[in-house]
PDB file of C-alpha atoms and ligand atoms in Angstrom:
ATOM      1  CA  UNK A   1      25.460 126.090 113.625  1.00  0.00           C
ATOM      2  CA  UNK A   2      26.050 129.687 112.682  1.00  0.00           C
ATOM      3  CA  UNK A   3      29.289 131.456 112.586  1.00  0.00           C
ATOM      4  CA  UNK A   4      29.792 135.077 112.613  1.00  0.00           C
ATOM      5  CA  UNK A   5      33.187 136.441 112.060  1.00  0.00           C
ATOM      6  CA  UNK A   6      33.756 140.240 113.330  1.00  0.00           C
ATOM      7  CA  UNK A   7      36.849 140.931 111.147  1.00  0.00           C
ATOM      8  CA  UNK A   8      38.868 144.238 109.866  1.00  0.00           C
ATOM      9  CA  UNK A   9      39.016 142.048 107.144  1.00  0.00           C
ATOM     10  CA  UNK A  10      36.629 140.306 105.493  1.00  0.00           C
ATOM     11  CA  UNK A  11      38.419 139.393 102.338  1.00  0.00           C
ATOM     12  CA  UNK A  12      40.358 136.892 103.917  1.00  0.00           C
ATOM     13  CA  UNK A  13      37.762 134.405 104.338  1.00  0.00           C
ATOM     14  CA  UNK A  14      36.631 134.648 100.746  1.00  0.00           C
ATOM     15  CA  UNK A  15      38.642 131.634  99.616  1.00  0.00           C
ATOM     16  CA  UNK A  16      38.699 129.678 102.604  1.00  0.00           C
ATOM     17  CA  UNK A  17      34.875 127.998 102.933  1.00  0.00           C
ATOM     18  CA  UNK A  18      34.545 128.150  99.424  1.00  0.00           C
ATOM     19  CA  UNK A  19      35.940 124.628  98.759  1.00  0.00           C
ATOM     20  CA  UNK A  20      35.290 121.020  99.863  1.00  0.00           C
ATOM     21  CA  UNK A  21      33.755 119.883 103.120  1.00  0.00           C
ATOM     22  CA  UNK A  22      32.793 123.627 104.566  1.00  0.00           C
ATOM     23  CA  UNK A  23      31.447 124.552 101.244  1.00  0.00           C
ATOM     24  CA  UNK A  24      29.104 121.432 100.926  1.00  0.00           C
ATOM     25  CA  UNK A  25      28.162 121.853 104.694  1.00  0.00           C
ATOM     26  CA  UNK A  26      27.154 125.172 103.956  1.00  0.00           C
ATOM     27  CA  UNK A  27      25.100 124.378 100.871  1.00  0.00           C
ATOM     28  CA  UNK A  28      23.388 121.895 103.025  1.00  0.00           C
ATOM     29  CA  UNK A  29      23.040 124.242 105.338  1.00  0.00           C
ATOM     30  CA  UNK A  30      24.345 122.934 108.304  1.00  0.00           C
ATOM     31  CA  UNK A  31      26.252 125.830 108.932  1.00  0.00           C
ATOM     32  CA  UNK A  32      26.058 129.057 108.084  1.00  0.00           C
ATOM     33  CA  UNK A  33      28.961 131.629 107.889  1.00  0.00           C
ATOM     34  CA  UNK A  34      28.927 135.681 107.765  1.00  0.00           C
ATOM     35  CA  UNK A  35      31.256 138.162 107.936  1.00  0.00           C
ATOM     36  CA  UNK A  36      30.688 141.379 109.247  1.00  0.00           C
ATOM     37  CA  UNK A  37      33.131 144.169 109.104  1.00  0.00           C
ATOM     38  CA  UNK A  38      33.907 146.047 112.154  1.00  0.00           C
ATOM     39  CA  UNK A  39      34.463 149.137 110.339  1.00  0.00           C
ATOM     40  CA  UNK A  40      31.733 149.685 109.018  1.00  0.00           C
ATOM     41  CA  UNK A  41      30.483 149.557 112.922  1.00  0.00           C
ATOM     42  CA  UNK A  42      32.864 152.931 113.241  1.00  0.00           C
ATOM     43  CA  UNK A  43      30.544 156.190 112.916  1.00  0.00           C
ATOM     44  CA  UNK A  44      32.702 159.002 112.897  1.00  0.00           C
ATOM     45  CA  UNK A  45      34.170 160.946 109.894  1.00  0.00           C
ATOM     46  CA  UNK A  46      37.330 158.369 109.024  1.00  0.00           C
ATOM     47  CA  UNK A  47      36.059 155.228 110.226  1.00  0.00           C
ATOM     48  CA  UNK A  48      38.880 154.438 112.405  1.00  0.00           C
ATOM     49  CA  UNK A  49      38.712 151.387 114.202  1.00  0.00           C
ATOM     50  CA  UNK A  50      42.305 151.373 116.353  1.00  0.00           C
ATOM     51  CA  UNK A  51      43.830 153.890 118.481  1.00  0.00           C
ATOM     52  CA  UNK A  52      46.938 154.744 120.313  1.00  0.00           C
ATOM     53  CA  UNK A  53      47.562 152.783 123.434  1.00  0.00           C
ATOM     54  CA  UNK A  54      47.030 154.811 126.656  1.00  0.00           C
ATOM     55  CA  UNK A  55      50.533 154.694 128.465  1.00  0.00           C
ATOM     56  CA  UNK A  56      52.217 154.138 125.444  1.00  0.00           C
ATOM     57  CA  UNK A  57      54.289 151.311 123.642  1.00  0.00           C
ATOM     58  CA  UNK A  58      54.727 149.810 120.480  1.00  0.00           C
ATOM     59  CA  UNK A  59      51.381 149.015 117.680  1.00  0.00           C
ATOM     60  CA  UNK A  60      47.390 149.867 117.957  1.00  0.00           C
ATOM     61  CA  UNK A  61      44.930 148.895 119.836  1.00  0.00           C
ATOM     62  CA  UNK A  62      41.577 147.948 118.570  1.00  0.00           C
ATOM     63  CA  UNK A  63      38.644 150.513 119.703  1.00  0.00           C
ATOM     64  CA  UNK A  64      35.906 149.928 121.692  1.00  0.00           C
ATOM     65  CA  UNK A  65      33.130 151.527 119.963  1.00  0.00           C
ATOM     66  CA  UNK A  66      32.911 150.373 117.015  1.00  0.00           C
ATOM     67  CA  UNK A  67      33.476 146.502 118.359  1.00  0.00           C
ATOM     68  CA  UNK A  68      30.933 147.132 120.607  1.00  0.00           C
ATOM     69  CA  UNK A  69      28.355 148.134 117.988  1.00  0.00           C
ATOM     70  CA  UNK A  70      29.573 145.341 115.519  1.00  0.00           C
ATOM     71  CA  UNK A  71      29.074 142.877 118.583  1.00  0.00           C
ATOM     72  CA  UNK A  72      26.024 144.042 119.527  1.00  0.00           C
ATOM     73  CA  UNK A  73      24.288 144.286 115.839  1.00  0.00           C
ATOM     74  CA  UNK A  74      25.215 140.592 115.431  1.00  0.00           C
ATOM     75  CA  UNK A  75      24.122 139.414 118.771  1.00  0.00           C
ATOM     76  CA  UNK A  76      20.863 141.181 118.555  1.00  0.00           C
ATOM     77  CA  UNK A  77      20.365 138.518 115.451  1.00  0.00           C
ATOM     78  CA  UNK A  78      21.694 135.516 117.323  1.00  0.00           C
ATOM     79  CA  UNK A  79      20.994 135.602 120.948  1.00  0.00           C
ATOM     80  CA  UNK A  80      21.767 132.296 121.963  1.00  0.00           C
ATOM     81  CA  UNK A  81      25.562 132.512 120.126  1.00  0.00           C
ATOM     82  CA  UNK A  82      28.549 132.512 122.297  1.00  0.00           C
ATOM     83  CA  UNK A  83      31.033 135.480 122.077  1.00  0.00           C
ATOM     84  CA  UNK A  84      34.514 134.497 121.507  1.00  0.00           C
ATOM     85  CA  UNK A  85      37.697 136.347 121.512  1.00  0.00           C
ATOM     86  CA  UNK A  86      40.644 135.183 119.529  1.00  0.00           C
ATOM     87  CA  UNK A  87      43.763 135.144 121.846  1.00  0.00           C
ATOM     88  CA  UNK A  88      47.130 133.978 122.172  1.00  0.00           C
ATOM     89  CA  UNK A  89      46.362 134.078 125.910  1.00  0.00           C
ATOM     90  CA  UNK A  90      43.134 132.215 125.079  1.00  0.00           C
ATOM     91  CA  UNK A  91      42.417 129.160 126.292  1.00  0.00           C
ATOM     92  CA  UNK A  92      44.014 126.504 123.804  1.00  0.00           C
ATOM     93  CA  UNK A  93      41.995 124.787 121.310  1.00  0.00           C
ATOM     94  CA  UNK A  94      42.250 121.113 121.805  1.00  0.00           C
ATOM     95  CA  UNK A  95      40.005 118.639 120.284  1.00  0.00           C
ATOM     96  CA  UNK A  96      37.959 118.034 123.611  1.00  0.00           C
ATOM     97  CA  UNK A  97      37.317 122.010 123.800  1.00  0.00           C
ATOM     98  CA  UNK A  98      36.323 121.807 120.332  1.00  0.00           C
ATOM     99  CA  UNK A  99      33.820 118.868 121.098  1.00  0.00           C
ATOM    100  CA  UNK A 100      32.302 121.579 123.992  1.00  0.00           C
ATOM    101  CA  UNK A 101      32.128 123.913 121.192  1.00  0.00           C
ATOM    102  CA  UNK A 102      30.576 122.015 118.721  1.00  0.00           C
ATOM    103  CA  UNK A 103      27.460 122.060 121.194  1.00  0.00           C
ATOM    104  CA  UNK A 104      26.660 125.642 120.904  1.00  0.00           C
ATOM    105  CA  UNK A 105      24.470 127.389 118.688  1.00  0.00           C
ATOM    106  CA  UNK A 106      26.605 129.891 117.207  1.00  0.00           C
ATOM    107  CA  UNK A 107      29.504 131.347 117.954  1.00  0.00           C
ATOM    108  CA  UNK A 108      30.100 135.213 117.647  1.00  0.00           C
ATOM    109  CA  UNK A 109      33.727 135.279 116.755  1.00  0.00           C
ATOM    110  CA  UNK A 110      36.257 138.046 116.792  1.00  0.00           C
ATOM    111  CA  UNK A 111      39.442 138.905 115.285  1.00  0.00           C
ATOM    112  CA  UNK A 112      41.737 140.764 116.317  1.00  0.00           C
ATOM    113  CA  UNK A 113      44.532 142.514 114.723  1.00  0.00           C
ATOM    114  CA  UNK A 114      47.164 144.889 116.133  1.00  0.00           C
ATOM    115  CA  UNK A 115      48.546 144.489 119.751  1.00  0.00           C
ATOM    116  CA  UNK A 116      44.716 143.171 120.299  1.00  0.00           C
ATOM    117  CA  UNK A 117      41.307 145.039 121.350  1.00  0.00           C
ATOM    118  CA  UNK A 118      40.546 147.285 123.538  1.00  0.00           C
ATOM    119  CA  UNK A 119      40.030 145.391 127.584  1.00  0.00           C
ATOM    120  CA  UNK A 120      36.743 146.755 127.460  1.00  0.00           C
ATOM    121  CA  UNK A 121      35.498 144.316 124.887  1.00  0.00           C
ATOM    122  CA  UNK A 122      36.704 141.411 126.948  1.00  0.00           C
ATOM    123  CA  UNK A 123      35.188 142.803 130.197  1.00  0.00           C
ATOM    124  CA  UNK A 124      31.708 143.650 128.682  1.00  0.00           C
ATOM    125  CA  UNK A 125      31.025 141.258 125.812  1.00  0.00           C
ATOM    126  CA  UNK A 126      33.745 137.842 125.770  1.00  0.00           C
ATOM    127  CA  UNK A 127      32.217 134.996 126.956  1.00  0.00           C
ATOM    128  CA  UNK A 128      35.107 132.934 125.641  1.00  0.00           C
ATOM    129  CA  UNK A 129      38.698 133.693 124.709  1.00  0.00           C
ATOM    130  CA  UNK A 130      40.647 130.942 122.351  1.00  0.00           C
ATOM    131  CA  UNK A 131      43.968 130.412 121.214  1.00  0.00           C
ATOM    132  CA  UNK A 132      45.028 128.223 118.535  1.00  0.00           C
ATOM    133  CA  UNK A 133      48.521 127.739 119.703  1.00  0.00           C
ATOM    134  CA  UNK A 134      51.177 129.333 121.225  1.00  0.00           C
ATOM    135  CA  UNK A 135      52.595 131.259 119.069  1.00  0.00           C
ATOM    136  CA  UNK A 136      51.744 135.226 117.606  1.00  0.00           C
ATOM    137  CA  UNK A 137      49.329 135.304 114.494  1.00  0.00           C
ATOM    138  CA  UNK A 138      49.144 138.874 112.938  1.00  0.00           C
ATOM    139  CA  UNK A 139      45.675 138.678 113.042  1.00  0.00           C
ATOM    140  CA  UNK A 140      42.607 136.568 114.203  1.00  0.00           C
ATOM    141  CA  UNK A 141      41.121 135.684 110.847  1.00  0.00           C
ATOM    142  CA  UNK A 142      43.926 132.514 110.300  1.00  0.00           C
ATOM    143  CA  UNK A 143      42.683 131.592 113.717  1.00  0.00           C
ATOM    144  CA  UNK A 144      38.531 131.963 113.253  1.00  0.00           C
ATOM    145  CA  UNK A 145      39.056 129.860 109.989  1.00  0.00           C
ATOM    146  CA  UNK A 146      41.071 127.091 112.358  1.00  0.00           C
ATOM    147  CA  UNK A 147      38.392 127.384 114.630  1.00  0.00           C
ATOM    148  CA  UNK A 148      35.521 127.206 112.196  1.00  0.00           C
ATOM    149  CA  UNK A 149      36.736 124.389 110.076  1.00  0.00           C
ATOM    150  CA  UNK A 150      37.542 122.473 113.563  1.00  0.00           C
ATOM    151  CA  UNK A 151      34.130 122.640 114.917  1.00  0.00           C
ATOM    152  CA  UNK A 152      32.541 122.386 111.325  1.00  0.00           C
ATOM    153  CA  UNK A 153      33.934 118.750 110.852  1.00  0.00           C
ATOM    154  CA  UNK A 154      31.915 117.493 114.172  1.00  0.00           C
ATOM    155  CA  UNK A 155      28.188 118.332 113.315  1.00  0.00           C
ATOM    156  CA  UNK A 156      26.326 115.832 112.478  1.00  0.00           C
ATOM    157  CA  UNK A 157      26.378 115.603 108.337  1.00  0.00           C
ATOM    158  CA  UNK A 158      29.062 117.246 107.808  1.00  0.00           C
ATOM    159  CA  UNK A 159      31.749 114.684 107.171  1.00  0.00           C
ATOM    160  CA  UNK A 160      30.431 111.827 104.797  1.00  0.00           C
ATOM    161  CA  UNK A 161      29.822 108.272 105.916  1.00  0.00           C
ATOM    162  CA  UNK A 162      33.408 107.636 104.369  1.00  0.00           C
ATOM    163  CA  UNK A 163      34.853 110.204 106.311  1.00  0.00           C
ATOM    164  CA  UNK A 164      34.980 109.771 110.582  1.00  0.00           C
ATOM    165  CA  UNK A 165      35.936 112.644 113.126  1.00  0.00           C
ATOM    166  CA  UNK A 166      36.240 109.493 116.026  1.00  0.00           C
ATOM    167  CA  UNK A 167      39.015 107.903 113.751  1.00  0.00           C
ATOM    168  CA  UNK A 168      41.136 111.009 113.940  1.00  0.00           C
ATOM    169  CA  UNK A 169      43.841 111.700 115.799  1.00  0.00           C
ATOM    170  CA  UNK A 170      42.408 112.930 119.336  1.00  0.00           C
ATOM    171  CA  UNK A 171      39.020 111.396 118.601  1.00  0.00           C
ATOM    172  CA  UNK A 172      40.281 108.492 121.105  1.00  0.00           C
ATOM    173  CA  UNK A 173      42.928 110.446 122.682  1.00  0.00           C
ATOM    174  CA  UNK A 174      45.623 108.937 120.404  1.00  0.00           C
ATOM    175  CA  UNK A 175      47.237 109.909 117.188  1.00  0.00           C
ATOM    176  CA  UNK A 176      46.515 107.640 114.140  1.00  0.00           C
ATOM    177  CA  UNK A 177      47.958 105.230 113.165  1.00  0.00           C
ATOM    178  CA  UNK A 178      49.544 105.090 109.587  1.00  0.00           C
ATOM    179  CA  UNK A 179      47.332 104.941 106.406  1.00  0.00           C
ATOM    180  CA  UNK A 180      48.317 103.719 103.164  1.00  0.00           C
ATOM    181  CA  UNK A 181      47.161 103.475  99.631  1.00  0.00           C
ATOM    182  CA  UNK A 182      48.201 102.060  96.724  1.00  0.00           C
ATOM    183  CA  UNK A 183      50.824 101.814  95.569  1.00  0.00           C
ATOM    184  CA  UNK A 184      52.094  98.577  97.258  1.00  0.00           C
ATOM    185  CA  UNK A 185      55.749  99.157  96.847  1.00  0.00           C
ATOM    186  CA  UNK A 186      57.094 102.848  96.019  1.00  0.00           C
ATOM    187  CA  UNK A 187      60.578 103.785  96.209  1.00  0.00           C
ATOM    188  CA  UNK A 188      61.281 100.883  98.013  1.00  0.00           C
ATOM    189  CA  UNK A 189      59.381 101.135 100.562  1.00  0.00           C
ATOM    190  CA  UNK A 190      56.787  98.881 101.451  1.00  0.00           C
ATOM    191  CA  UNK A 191      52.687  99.047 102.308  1.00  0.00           C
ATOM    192  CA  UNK A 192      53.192  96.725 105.923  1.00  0.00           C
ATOM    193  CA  UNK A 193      52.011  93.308 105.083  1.00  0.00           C
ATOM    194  CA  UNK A 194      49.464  93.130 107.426  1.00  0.00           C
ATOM    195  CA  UNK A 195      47.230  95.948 105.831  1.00  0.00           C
ATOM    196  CA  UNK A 196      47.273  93.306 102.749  1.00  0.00           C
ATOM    197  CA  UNK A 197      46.421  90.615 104.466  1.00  0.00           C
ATOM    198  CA  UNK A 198      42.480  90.912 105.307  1.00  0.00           C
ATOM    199  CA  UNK A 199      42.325  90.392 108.707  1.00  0.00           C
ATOM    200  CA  UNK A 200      40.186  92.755 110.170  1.00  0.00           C
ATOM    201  CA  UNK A 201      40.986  91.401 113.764  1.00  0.00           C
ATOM    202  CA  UNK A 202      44.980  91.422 113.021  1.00  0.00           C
ATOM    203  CA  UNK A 203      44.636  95.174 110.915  1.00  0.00           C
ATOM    204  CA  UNK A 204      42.585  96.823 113.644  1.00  0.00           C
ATOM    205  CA  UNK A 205      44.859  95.260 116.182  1.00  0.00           C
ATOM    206  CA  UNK A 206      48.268  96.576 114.467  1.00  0.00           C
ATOM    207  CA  UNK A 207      46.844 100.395 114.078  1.00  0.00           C
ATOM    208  CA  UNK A 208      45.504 100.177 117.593  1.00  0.00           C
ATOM    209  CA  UNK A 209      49.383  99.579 118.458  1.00  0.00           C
ATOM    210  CA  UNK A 210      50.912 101.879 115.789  1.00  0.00           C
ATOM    211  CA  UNK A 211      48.281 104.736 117.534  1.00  0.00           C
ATOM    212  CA  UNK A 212      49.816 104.037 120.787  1.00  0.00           C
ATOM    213  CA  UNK A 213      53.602 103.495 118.875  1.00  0.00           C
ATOM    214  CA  UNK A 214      52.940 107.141 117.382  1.00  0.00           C
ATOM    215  CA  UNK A 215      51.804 109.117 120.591  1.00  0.00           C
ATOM    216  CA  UNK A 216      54.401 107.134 122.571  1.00  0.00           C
ATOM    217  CA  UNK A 217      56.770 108.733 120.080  1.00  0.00           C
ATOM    218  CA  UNK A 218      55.204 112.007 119.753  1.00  0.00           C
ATOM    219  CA  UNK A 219      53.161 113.029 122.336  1.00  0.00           C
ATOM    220  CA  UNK A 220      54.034 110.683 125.509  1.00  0.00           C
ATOM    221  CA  UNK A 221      51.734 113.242 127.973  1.00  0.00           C
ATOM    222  CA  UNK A 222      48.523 112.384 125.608  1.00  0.00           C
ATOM    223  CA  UNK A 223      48.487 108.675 126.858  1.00  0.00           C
ATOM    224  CA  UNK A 224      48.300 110.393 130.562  1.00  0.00           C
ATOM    225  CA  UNK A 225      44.417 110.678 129.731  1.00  0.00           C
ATOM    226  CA  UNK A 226      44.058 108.169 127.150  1.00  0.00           C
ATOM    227  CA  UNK A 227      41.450 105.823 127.716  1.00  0.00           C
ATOM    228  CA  UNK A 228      43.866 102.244 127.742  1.00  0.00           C
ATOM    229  CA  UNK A 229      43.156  98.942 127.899  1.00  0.00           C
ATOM    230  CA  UNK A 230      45.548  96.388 130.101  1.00  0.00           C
ATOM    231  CA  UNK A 231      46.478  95.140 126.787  1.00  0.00           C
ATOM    232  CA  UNK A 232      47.311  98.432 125.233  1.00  0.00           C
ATOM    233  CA  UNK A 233      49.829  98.781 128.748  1.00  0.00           C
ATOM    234  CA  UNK A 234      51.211  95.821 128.132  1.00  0.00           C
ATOM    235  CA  UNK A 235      52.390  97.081 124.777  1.00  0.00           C
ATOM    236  CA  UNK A 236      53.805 100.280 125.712  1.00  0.00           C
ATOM    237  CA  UNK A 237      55.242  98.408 128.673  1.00  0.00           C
ATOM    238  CA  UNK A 238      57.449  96.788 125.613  1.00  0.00           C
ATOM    239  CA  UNK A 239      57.814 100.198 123.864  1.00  0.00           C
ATOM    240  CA  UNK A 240      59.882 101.183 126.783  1.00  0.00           C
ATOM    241  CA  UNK A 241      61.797  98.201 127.280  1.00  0.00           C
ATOM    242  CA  UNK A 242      62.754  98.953 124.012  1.00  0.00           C
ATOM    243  CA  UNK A 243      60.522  96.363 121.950  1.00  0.00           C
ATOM    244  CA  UNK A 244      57.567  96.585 120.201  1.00  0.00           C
ATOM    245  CA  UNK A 245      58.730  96.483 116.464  1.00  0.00           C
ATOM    246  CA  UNK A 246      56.650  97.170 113.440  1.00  0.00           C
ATOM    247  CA  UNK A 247      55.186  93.900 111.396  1.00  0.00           C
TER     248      UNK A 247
HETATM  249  C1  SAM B   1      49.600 140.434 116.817  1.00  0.00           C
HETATM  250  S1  SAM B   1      48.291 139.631 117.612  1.00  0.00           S
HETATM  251  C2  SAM B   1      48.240 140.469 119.142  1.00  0.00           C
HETATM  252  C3  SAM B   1      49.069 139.823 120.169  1.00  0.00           C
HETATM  253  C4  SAM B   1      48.927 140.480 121.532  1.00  0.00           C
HETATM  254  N1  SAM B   1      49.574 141.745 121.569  1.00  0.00           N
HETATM  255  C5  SAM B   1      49.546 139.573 122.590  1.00  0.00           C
HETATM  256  O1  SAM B   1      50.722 139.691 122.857  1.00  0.00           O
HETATM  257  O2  SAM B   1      48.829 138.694 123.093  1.00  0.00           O
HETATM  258  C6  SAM B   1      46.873 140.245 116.772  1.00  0.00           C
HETATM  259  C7  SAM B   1      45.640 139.367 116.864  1.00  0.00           C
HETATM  260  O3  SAM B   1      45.885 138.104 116.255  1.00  0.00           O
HETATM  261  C8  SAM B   1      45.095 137.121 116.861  1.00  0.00           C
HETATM  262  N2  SAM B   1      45.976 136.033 117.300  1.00  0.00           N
HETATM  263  C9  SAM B   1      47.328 136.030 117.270  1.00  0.00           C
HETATM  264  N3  SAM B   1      47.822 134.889 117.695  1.00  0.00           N
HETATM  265  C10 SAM B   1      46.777 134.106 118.034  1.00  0.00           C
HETATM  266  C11 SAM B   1      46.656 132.792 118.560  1.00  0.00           C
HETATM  267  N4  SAM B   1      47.701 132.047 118.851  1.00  0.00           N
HETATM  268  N5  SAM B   1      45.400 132.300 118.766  1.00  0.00           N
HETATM  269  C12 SAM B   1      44.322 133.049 118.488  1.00  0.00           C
HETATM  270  N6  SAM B   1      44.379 134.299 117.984  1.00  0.00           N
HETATM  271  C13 SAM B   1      45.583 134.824 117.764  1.00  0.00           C
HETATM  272  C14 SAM B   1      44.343 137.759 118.023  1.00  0.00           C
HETATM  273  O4  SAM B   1      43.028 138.042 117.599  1.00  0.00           O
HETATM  274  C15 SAM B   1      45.148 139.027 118.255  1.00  0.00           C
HETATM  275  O5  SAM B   1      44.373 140.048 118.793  1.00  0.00           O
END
């Protein structure tokens, strides 16, 4: 999958694919990540890349010109790659979008900085706008290498046999349960028997409940679309009553 990231700047992802995971997927080359710098898409004497906003206010807005050109030099190389704006009024990134995601060819992906580009750009080139979150970044690139790293993690290769993006939290629609490793005892506090014990049936059994304990406890409106068995009701039937105690 190829990811090109339309940023004012580019030294900010210098650091960030550089290690780990992204870096080996990258060696491997199961994805592929540029950076192209939208000024050097701006052809008059300065290079200025923001403006002014018409009617006035507060902050810059992000020209049209040169994010057209950028836009269009990079799509000219990758047809088939999906434009994507980086929003806060995005659609939110949620581990099923980023499944959808992880189908495309490429994504085209731009940052924004300022009070945000130009409309222009959205009407002519976005085919989709994201937001990590709600809340205000002061620029896209935190959000493309979110976004990037996300999607990375779900083509096929890139995590390790040891590694699994279904285990996750959200790869069933729960959060995970709780891991350990050893030590057995620190500080007092103990690894839960039952993790010691061997039993497959009884371990996978106790996280499937401490997944459901968790989002019950964290996220109730998750288990709304979670995919439960009559068994896992039954338990959260007791979480409510007020049982369902840790072993
Ligand atoms: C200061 S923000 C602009 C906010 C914009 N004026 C607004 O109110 O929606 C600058 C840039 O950071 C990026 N950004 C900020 N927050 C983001 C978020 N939650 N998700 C994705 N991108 C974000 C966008 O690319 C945005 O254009």
């Amino acid at each position: 999958m190829k990811f090109d990231l339309l940023t004012l700047f580019p030294d900010m992802f210098s650091g960030a694919f550089s290690d780990s995971i992204i870096k080996h997927a990258v060696e491997k080359g199961l994805i592929e990540i540029s950076s192209h710098n939208i000024r050097d898409f701006a052809f008059d004497k300065h290079r200025v890349t923001d403006d002014y906003p018409y009617g006035g206010g507060a902050g810059m807005v992000m020209k049209v010109e040169p994010l057209a050109a950028c836009i269009e030099s990079v799509k000219a190389e990758r047809p088939l790659s999906k434009v994507v704006l980086l929003t806060p009024g995005g659609r939110p990134l949620k581990q099923s979008f980023v499944e959808e995601l992880a189908l495309e060819d490429g994504l085209i992906i731009i940052c924004g900085r300022y009070e945000g580009v130009d409309e222009r750009v959205r009407e002519l080139f976005v085919d989709l706008e994201i937001s990590i979150g709600d809340f205000v970044l002061t620029g896209g690139e935190p959000a493309a290498i979110v976004l990037v790293d996300a999607v990375s993690r779900l083509l096929p290769g890139v995590l390790g046999s040891r590694q699994s993006a279904e285990e996750d939290s959200f790869g069933n629609g729960l959060l995970e349960y709780p891991q350990y490793t050893r030590p057995p005892e620190f500080r007092g506090l103990t690894v839960p028997p039952v993790l010691l014990s061997g039993n497959h049936r009884e371990i996978e059994c106790w996280r499937r409940r401490e997944s459901l304990r968790r989002t019950w406890l964290m996220r109730r409106e998750l288990l709304d679309e979670a995919d439960l068995t009559e068994e896992d009701k039954h338990y959260l039937r007791m979480l409510r009553d007020g049982g369902g105690t840790q072993n």
